[in-house]
Coordinates of C-alpha atoms and ligand atoms in Angstrom, one line a residue:
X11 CA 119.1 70.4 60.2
X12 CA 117.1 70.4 63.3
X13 CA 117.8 66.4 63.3
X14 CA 121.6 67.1 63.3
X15 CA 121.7 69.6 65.7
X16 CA 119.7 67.2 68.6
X17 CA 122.3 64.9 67.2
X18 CA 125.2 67.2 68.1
X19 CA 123.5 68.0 71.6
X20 CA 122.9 64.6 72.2
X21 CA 126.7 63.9 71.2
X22 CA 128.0 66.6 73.5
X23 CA 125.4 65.9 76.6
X24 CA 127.3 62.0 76.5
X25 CA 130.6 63.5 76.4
X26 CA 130.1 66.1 78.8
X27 CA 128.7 63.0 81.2
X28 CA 131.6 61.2 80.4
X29 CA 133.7 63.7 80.7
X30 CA 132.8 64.1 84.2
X31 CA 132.6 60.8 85.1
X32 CA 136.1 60.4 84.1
X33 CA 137.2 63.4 86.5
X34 CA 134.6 61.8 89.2
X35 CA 136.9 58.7 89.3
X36 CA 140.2 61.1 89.1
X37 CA 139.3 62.9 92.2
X38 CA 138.2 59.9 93.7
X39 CA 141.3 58.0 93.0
X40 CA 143.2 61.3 94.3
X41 CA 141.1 60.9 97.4
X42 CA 141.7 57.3 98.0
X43 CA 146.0 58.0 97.2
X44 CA 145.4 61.0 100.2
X45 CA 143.9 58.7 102.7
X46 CA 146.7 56.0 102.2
X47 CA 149.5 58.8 102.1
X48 CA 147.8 59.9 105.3
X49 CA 147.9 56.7 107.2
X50 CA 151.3 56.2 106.2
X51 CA 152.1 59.6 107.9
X52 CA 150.4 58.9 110.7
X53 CA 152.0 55.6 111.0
X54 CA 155.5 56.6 110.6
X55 CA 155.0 59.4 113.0
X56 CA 153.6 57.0 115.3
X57 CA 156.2 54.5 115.2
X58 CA 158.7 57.4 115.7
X59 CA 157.0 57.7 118.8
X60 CA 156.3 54.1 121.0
X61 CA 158.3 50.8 120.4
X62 CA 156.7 49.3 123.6
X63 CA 155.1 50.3 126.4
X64 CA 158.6 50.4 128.2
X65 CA 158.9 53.1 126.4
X66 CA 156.0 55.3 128.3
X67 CA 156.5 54.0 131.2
X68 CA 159.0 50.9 132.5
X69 CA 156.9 51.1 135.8
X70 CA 153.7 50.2 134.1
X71 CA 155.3 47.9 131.8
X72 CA 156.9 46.1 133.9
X73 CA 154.1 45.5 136.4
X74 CA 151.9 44.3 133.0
X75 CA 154.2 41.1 132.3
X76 CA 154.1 40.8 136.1
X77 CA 150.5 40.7 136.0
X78 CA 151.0 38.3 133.0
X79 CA 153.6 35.9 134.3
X80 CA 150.9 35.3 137.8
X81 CA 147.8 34.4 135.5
X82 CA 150.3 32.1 133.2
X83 CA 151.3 30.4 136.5
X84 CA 147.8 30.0 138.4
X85 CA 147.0 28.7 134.6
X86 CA 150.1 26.0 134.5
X87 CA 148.7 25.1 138.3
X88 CA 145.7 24.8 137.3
X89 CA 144.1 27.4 138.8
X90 CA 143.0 29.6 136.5
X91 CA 140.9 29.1 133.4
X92 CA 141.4 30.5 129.6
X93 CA 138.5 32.8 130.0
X94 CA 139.8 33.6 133.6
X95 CA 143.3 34.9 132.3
X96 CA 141.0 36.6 129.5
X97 CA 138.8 38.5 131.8
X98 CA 142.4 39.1 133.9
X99 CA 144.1 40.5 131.0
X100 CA 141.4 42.7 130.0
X101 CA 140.0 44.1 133.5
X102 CA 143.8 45.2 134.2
X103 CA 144.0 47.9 137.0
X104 CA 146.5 50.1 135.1
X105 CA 144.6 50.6 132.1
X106 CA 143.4 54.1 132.8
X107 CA 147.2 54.9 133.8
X108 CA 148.3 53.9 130.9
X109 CA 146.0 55.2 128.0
X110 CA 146.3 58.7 129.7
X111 CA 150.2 58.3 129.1
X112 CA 150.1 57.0 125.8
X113 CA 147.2 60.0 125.2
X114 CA 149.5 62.6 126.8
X115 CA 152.6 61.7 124.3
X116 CA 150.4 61.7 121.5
X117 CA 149.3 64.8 121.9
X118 CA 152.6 66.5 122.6
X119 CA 154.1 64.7 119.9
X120 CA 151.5 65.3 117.4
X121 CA 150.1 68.4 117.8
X122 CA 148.7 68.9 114.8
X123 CA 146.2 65.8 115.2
X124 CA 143.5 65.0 117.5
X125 CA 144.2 61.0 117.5
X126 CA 142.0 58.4 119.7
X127 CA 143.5 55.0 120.3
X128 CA 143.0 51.7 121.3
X129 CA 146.0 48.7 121.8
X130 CA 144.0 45.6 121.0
X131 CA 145.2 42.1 122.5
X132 CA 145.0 39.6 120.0
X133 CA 146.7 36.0 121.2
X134 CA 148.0 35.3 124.3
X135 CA 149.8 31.9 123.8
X136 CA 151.8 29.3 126.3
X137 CA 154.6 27.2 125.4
X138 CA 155.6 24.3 128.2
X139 CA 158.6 22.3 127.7
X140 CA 157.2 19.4 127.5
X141 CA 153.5 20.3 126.1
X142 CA 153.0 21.7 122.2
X143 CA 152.5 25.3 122.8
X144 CA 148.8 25.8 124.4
X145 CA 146.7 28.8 123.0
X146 CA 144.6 30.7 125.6
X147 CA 143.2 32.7 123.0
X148 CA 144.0 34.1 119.6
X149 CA 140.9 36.3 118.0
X150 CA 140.3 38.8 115.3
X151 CA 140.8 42.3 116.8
X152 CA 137.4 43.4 118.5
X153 CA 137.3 46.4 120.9
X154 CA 136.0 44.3 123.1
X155 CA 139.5 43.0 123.5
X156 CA 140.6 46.5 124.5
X157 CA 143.5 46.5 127.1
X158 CA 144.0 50.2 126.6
X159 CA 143.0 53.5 125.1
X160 CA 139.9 55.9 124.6
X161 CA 138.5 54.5 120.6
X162 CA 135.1 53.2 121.5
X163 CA 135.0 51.5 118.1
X164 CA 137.4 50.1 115.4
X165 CA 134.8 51.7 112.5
X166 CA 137.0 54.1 110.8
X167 CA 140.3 53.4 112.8
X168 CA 143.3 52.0 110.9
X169 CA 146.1 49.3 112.1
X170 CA 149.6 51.4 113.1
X171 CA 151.3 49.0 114.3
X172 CA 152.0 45.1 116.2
X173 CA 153.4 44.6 119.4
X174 CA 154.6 41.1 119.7
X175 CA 155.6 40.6 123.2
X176 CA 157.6 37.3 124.6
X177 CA 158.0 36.3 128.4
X178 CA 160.3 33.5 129.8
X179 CA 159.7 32.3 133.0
X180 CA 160.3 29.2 135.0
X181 CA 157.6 28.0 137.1
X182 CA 157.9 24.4 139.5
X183 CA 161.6 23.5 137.6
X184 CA 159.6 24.4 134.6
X185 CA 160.6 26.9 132.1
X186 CA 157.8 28.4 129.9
X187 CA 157.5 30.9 127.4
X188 CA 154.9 33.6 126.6
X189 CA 154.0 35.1 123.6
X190 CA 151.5 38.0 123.3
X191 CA 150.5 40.0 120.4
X192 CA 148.5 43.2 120.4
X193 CA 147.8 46.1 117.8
X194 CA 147.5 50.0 118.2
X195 CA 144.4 51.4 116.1
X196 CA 144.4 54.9 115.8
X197 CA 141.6 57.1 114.6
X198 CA 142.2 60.7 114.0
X199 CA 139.2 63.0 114.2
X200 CA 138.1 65.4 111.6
X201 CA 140.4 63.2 109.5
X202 CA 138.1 63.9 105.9
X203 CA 138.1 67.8 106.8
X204 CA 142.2 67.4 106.7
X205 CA 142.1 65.1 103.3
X206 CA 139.6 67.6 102.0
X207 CA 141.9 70.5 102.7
X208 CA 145.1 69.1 101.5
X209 CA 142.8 68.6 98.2
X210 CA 141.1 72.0 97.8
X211 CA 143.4 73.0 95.0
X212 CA 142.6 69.7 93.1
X213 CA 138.4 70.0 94.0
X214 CA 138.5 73.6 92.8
X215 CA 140.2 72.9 89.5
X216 CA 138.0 70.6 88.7
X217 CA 135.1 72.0 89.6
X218 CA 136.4 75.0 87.2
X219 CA 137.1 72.8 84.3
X220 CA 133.7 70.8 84.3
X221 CA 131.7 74.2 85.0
X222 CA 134.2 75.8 81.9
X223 CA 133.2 72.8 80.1
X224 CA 129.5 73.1 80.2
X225 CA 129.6 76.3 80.2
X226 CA 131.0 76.3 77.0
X227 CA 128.8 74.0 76.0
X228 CA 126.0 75.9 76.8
X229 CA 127.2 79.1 75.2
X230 CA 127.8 76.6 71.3
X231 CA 124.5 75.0 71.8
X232 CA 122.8 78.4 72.0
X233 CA 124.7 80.1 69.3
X234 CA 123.9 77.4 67.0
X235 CA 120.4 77.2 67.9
X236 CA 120.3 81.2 67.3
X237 CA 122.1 80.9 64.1
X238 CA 119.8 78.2 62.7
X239 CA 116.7 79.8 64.3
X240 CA 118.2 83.1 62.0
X241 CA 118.6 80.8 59.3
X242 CA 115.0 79.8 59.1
X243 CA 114.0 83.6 59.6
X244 CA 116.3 84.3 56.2
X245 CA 114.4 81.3 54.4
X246 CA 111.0 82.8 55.7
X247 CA 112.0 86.8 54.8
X248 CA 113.1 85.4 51.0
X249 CA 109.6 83.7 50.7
X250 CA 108.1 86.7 51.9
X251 CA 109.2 88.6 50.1
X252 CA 109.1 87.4 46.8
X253 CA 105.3 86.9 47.5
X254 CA 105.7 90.2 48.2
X255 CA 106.7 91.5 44.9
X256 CA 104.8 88.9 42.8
X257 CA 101.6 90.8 43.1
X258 CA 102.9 94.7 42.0
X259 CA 104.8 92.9 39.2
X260 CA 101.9 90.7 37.9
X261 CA 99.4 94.1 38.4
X262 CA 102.2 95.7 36.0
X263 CA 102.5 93.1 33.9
X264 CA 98.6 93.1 33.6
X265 CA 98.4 96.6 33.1
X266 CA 101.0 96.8 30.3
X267 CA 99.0 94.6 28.6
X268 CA 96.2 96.1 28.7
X269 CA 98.2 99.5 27.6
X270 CA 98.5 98.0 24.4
X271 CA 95.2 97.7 23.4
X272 CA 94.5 100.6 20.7
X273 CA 91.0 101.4 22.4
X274 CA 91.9 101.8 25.8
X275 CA 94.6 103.9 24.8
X276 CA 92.2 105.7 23.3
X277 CA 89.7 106.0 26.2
X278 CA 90.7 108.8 28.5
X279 CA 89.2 107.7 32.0
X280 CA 90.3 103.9 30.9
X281 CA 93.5 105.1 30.3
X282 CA 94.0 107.0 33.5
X283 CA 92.9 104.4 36.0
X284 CA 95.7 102.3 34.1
X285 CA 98.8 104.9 34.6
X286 CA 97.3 105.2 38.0
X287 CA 97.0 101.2 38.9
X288 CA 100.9 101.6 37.5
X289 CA 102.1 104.5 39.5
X290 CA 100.2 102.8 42.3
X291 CA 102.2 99.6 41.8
X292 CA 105.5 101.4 40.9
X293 CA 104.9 103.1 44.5
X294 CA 104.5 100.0 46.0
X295 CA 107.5 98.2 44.8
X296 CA 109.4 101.5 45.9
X297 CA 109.0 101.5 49.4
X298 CA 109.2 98.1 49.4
X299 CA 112.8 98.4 48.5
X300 CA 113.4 101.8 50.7
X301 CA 112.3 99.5 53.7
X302 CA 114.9 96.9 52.7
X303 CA 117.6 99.5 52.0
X304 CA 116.6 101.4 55.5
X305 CA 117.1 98.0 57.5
X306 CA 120.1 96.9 55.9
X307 CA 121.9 99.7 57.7
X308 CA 123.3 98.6 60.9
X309 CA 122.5 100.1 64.4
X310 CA 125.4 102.4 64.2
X311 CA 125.2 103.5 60.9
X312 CA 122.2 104.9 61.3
X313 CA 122.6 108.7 61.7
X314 CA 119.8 110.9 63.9
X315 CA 119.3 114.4 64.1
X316 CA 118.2 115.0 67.4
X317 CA 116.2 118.0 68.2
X318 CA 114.3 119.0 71.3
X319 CA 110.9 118.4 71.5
X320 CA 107.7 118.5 73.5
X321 CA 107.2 114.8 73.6
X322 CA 103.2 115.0 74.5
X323 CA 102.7 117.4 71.2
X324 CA 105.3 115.5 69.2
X325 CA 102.9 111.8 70.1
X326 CA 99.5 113.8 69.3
X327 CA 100.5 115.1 65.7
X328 CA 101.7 111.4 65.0
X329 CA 97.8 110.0 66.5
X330 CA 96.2 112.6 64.3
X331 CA 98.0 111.9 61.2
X332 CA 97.2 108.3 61.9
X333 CA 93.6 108.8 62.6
X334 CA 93.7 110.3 59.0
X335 CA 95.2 107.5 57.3
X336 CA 93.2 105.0 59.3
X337 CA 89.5 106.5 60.3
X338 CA 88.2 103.4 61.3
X339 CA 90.5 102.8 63.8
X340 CA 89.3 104.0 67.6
X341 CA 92.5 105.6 68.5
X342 CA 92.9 107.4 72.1
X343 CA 95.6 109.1 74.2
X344 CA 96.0 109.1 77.7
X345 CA 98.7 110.9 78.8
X346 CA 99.7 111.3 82.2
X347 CA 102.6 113.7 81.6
X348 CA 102.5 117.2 80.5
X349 CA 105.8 119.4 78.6
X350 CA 108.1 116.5 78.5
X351 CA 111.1 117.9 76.6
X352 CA 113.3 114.9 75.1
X353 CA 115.9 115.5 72.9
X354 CA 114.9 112.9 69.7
X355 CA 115.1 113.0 66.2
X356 CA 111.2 113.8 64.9
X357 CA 112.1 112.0 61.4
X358 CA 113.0 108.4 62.6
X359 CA 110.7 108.2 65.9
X360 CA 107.7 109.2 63.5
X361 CA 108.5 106.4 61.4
X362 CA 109.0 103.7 64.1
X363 CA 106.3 105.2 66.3
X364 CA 103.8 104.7 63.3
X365 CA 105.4 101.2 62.3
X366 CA 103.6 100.0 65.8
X367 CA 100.4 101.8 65.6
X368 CA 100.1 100.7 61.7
X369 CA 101.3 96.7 62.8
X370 CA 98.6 97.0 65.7
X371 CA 96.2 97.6 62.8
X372 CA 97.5 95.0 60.7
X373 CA 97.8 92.2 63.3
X374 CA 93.4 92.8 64.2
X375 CA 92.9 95.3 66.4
X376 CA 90.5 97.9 66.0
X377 CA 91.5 100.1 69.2
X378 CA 94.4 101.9 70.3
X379 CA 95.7 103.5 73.1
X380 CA 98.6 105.8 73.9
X381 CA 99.6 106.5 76.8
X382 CA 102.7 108.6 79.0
X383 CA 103.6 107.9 82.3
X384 CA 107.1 109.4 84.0
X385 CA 108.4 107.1 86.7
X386 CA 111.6 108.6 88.4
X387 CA 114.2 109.9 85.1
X388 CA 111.9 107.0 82.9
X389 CA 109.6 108.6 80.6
X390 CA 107.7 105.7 78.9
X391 CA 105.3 105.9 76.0
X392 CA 103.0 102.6 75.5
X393 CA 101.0 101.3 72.6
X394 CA 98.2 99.2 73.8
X395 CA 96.2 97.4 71.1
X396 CA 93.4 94.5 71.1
X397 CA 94.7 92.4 68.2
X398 CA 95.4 89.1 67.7
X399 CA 98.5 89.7 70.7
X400 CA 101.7 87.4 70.7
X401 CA 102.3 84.4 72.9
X402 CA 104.9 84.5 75.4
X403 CA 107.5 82.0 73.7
X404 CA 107.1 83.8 70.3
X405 CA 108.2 87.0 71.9
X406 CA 112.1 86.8 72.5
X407 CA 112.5 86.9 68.7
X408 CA 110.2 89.5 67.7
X409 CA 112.8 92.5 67.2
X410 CA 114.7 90.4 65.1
X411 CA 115.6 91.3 61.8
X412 CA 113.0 89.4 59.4
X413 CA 111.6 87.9 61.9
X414 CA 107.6 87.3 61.6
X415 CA 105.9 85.6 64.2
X416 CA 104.2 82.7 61.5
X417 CA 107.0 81.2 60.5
X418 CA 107.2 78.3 57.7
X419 CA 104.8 79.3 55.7
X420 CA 103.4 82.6 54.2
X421 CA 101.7 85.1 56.9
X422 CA 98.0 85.9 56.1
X423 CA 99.4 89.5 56.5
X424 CA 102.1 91.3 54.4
X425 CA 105.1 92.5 56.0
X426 CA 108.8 91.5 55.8
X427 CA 109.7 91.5 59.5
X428 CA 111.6 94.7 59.2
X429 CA 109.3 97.0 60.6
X430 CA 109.7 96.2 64.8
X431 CA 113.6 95.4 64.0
X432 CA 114.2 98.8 62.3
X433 CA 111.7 100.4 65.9
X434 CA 114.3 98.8 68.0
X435 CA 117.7 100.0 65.7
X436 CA 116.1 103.9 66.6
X437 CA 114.7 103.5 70.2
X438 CA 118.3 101.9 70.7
X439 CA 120.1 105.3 68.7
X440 CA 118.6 107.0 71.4
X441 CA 119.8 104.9 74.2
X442 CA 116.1 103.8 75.2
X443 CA 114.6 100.6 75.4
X444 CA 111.3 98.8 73.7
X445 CA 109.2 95.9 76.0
X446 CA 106.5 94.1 74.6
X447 CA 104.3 92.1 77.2
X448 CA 101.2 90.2 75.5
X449 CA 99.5 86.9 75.0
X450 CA 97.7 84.9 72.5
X451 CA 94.3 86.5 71.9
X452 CA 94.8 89.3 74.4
X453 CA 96.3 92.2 72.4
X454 CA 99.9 93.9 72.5
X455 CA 101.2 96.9 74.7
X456 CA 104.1 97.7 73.5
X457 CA 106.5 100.0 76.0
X458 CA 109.4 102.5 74.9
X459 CA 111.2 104.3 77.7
X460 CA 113.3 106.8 77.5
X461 CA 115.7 108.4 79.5
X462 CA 114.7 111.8 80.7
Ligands
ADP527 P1 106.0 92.4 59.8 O1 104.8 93.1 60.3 O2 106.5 93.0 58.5 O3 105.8 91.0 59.7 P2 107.4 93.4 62.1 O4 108.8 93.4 62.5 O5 106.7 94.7 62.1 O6 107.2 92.6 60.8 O7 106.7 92.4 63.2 C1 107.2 91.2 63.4 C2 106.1 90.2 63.8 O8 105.6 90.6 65.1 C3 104.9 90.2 62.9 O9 105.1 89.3 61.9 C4 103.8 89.9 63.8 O10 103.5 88.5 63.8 C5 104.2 90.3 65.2 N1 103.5 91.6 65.6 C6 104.0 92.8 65.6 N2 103.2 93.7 66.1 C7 102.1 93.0 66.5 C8 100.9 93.3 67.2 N3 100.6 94.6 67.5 N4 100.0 92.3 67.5 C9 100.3 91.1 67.2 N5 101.5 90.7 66.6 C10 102.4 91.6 66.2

């Protein structure tokens, strides 16, 4: 049993980490989709905005493929060098002009983003009549090649758009041609917080159905471990007690026996310790099955007849009668309360009071203490003992009904782990509450408050 349920647990962890996984990789793939739909938006509602630089501003534009047109010339005359049109391109004197236009429309155009740019040139290529076209340059985009804008790197930009630009001129009865192509990356700041928002509904979901799911899990595997752990308790109360009963029945079975022999029958002391072993036995076997009977009622079927009392008189009639049944025992009070009146009934809290005191005898100890303390509207009564005590990870189950704390085999001790379930049915009848705190080896002190 124990084998099948790791089994199960095992079962559901792999599930549960699949499970997740799979939703993982869901919101993942949502996340990716997000980014893409958002660089589509921001590309359409970029392109919406610039064509070509003519459209910010014809001034600028057209003093750019003037600037162009002089560094192609010097080239075709031999003047210039590749790297020298390069560095001309790049070290352009209307480049702050221009990004703060291109920044400015941006902005009043989309409002709702905070978007940092950078128009990369990526070739810049001559065709002569009479040559094969000549390429000045033609790279990957690097911000180094930045002829405009305020991105100070391409990490985490995305491509918007290409401008492909073409020049005719004629230079020296020449005509030539110029073809230039640059991109626009844009990068749009806080750009995860946006995606994040726009996926709130989908993160919270899922983050309720995995924390539903275990959860859930966690509520099954507990019940199921409770339910076998009560299982077990069942097996343990049937063992008990039919151990239990074995030895009044063999004692009767003995002293029947025995009845029937003609001369003790005829033996009057003989005969008497007989009927009295009997009675004795018959007794036994009575309340064995008035304690079964009394704890197969259920918490609310138990019915009390409260009555006021004097708590501190009611506790030192129920040590004296103990200190009767059990001289031996070292039993003190120390109360630090006087005239408590509680409304209990006298009948069930004697019984459960002297359930503890009697299982603090039968679990070793040979000293008791009793004790009253009042701590705001708590009136507490404790039991302290020095018996064998209960360690900590045996203690959740110990008000349990048949629970004993040896479990498997027989106890050592009688008992059918009745007695501390049936004190916690009547301390809960009268809306109180039982603690126990103890450790192996280091007694009990077992704690009952009460409302006052
Ligand atoms: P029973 O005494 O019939 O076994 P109880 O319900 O009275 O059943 O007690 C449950 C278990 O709690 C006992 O089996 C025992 O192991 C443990 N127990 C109860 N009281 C004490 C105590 N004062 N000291 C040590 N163990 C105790």
């Amino acid at each position: 049993m124990k084998q099948r349920i790791n089994l199960l647990i095992a079962f559901s962890v792999v599930a549960l980490i699949v499970l997740s996984s799979v939703q993982c990789y869901l919101v993942k793939t949502t996340y990716d989709y997000k980014v893409a739909q958002f660089h589509t938006e921001i590309k359409n509602e970029i392109a919406q905005i610039t064509n070509n630089y003519s459209d910010i501003d014809s001034f600028l534009a057209a003093r750019k493929d003037a600037l162009y047109k002089t560094l192609s010339e010097n080239y075709i005359q031999g003047k210039n060098t590749k790297s020298d049109i390069k560095k001309g391109i790049l070290e352009n004197e209307f480049k702050d002009a221009l990004t703060q236009k291109i920044q400015r429309k941006l902005e009043r155009d989309l409002p709702n983003f905070k978007i940092d740019f950078a128009i990369i040139l990526n070739k810049f290529i001559l065709y002569k009549n009479a040559w094969k076209n000549d390429t000045i340059f033609s790279e990957k985009p690097f911000i180094e090649n930045k002829l405009y804008g305020n991105l100070a790197s391409l990490n985490h930009s995305f491509l918007v758009r290409n401008y492909v630009g073409t020049t005719n001129g004629t230079f020296e009865n020449q005509d030539y041609k110029l073809l230039t192509e640059d991109s626009m990356y844009v990068s749009v700041i806080d750009w995860e917080m946006i995606i994040l928002r726009r996926m709130t509904v989908i993160l919270i979901l899922s983050l309720f159905c995995i924390l539903t799911l275990i959860s859930l899990f966690v509520i099954a595997i507990k019940a199921l471990i409770k339910q076998k752990k009560v299982s077990d308790v069942k097996t343990d109360f049937i063992n008990n007690i039919t151990h239990e009963l074995k030895t009044p029945l063999a004692t009767l079975g003995i002293s029947t026996k025995i009845l029937e022999q003609k001369n003790i029958r005829d033996n009057d002391e003989n005969f008497n310790a007989i009927v009295n072993t009997i009675s004795r036995q018959n007794n036994r076997l009575q309340n064995l099955i008035d304690q079964v009977m009394a704890n197969s009622l259920a918490e609310n079927e138990i019915e009390l007849e409260k009555e006021k009392i004097e708590t501190e008189d009611f506790l030192f009639s129920i040590v004296n009668d103990f200190k009767l049944t059990f001289p031996k025992i070292d039993i003190q009070t120390d109360f630090q309360t006087q005239k408590t009146n509680l409304i209990l009934d006298k009948f069930h809290l004697t019984t459960a009071l002297l359930n503890v005191l009697e299982n603090a005898v039968k679990y070793g100890s040979n000293k008791i203490v009793v004790k009253t303390k009042q701590i705001e509207n708590q009136f507490s009564i404790a039991i302290e003992d020095n018996g064998i005590g209960i360690s900590k990870n045996k203690q959740a189950l110990l008000f349990e009904k048949f629970y004993r704390v040896e479990q498997g085999n027989l106890h050592n001790t009688k008992g059918l782990g009745l007695g501390l379930y049936y004190v916690d049915q009547i301390i809960k009848a009268h809306q109180g509450t039982i603690a126990v705190m103890s450790d192996l080896g280091k007694g009990a002190v077992f704690t009952i408050m009460f409302k006052v």
